[in-house]
Tab-separated table of C-alpha atoms in Angstrom:
chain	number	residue	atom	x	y	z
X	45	UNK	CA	-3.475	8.921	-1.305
X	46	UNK	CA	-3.784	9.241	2.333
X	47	UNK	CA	-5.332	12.234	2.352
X	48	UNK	CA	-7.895	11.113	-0.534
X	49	UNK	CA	-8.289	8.751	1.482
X	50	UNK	CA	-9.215	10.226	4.914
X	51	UNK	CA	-11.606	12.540	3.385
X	52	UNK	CA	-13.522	10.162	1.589
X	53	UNK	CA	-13.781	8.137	5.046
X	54	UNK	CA	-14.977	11.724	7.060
X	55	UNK	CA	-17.860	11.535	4.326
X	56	UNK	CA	-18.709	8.167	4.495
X	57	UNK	CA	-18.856	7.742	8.162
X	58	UNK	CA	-19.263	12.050	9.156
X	59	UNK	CA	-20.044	10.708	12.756
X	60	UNK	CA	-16.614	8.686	13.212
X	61	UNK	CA	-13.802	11.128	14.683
X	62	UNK	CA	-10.897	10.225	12.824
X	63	UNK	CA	-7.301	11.280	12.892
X	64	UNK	CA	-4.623	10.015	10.162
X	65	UNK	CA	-0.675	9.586	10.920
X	66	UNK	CA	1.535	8.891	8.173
X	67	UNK	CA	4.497	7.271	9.234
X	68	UNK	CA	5.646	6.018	6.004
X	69	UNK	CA	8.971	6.626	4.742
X	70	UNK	CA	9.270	7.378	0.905
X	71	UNK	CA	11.980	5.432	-0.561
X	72	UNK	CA	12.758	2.522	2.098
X	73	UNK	CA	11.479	-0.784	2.381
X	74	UNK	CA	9.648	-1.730	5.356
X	75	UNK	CA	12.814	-3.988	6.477
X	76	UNK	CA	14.617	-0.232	6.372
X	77	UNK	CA	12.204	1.181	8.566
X	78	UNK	CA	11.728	-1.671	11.154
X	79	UNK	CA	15.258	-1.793	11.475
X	80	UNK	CA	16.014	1.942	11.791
X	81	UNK	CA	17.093	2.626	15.273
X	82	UNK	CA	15.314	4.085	17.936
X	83	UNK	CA	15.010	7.845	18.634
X	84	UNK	CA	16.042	8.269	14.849
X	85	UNK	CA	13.694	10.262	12.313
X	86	UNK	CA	11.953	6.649	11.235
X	87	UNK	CA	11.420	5.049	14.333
X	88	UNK	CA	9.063	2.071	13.692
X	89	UNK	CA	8.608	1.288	17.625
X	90	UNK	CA	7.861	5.242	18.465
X	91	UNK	CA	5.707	5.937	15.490
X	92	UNK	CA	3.736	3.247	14.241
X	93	UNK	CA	3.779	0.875	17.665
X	94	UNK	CA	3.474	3.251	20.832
X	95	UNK	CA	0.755	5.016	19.787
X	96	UNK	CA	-1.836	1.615	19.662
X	97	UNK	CA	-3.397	2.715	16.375
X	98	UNK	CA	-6.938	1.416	14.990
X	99	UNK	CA	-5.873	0.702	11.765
X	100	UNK	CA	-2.649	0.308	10.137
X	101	UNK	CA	-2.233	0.546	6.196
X	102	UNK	CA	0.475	-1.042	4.998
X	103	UNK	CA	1.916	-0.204	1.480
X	104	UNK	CA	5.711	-0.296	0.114
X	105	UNK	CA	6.085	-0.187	-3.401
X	106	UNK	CA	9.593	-0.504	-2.155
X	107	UNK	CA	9.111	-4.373	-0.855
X	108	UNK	CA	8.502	-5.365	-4.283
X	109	UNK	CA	12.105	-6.999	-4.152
X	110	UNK	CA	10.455	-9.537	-1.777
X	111	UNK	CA	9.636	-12.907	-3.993
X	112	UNK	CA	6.143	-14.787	-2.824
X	113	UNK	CA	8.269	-16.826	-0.648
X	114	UNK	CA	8.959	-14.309	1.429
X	115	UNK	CA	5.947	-12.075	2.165
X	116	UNK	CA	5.064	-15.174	5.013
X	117	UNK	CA	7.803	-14.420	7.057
X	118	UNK	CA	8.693	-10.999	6.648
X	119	UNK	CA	5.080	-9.488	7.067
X	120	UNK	CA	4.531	-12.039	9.638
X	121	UNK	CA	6.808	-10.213	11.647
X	122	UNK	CA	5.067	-7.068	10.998
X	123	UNK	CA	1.576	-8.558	11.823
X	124	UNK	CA	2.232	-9.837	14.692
X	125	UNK	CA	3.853	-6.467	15.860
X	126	UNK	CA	0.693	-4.571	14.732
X	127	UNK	CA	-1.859	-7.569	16.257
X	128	UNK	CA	0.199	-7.128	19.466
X	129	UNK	CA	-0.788	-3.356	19.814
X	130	UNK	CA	-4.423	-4.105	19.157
X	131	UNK	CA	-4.451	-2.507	15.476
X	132	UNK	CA	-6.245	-4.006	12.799
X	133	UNK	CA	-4.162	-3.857	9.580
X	134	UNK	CA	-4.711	-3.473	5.620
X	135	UNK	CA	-2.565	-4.421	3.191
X	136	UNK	CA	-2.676	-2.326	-0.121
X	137	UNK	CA	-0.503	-3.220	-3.117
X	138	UNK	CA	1.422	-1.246	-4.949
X	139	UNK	CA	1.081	0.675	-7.968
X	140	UNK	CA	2.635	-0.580	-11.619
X	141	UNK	CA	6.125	1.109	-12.020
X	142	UNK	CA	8.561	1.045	-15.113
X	143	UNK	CA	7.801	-2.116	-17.444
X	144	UNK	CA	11.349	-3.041	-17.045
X	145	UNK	CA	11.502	-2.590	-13.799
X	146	UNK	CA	8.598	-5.628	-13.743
X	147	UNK	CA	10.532	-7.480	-16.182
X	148	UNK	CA	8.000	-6.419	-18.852
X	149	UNK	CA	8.194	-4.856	-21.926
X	150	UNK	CA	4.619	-3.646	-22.275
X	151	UNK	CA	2.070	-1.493	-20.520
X	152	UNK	CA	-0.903	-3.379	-21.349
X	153	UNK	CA	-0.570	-5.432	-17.867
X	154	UNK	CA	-3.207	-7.908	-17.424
X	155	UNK	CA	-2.491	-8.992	-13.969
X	156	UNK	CA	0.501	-7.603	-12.059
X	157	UNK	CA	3.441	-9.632	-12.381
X	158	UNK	CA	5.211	-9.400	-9.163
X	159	UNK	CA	6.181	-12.691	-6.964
X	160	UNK	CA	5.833	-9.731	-3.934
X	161	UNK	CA	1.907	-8.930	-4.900
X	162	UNK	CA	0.634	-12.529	-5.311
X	163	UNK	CA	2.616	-12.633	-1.853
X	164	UNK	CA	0.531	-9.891	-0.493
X	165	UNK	CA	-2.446	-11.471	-1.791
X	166	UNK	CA	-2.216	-14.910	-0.349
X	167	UNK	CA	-0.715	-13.254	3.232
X	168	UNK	CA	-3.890	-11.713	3.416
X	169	UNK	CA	-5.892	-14.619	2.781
X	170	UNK	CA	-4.017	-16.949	5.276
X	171	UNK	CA	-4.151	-14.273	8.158
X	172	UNK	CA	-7.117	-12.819	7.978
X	173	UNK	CA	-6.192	-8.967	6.763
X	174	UNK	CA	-8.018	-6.796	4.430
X	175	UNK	CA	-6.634	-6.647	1.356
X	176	UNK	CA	-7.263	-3.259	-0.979
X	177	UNK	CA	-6.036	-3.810	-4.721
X	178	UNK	CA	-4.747	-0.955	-6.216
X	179	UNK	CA	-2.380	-3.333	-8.255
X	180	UNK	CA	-5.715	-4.396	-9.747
X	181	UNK	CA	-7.185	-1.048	-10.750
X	182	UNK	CA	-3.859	0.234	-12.207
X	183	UNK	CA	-4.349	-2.832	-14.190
X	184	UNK	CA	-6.844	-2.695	-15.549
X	185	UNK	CA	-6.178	1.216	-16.866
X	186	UNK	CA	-4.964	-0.185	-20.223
X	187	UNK	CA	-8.606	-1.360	-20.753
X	188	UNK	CA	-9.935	2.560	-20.104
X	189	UNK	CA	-7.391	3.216	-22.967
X	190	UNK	CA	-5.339	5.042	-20.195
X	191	UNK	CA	-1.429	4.168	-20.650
X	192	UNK	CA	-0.590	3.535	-16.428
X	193	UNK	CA	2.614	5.225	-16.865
X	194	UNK	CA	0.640	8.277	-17.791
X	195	UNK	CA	-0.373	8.311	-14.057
X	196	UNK	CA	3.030	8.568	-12.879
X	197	UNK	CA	4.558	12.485	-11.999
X	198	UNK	CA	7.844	11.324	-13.113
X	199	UNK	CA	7.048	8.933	-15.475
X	200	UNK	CA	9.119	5.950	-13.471
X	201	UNK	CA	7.323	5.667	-10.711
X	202	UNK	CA	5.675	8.323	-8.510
X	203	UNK	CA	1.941	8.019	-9.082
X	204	UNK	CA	0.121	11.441	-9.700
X	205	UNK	CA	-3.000	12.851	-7.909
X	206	UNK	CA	-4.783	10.544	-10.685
X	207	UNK	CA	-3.063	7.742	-9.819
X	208	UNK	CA	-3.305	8.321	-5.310
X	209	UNK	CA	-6.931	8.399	-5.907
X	210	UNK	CA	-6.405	4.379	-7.318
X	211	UNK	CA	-5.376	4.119	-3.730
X	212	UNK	CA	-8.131	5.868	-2.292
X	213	UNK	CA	-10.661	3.842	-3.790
X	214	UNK	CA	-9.107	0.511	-3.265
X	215	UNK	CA	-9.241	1.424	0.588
X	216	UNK	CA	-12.716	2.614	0.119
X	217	UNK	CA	-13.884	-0.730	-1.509
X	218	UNK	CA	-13.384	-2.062	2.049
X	219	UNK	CA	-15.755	0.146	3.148
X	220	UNK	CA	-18.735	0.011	1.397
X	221	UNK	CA	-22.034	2.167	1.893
X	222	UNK	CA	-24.310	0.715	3.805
């Protein structure tokens, strides 16, 4: 997605010189990553801290083991981190993965179920950060007569080209023509 996503951004705003980092770490949790040491391959101070970003998107389908009780205080720790450097910070939620993985047994998902999202949700509304729901648009698939899981490259949880660009335009709903 983060390539969808900086190229719709370079053709929304084609006078704004942008440059993208990814610094995300496939398969950890952000509590992995922030507690990596220093000087290792995911260094959280070195890569996401030191270099003062802009903007900071935040999205681990990997916190989802976090309950709504404990976005507050874990992401708190992030925000202030991020607010510290100066960077401005969106939250984007995650993508549906495996039904039972969700504790459902269906793929007709009406709102997303996870304690973590509705966490996400409310952080953002509490602290003032932009929140982009792709939870929401991978919801409502089911509606388009598209299955979600058919969106994901290994049909647990890795989200296609199809199913990045539901991240793309959640980010992009924060930006809207003018």
């Amino acid at each position: 997605w983060q390539g969808q996503f900086l190229a719709r951004l370079r053709d929304r705003f084609p006078a704004a010189q942008l440059s993208w980092k990814n610094a995300g770490w496939g398969g950890a949790s952000s509590a992995a990553y922030m507690k990596s040491p220093r000087g290792s391959e995911h260094d959280y101070v070195r890569d996401v801290l030191e270099p003062k970003p802009d903007l900071v998107v935040i999205e681990f389908v990997n916190d989802a083991y976090l309950d709504e009780a404990g976005v507050p205080e874990h992401y708190g720790a992030i925000l202030k981190d991020l607010r510290g450097v100066g960077a401005e910070v969106i939250l984007l939620t995650p993508h549906l993965v495996r039904p039972d993985w969700m504790g459902m047994d269906t793929n007709k998902v009406k709102e997303d179920p996870r304690g973590y999202v509705r966490g996400l949700k409310a952080f953002g509304a509490a602290n003032n950060v932009a929140v982009a729901d792709a939870s929401a648009l991978y919801c409502n698939l089911w509606r388009q007569g598209l299955p979600y899981m058919t969106l994901m490259a290994n049909a647990i949880n890795h989200p296609d080209v199809r199913g990045h660009k539901l991240f793309a335009d959640a980010l992009m709903g924060l930006f809207p023509r003018q």
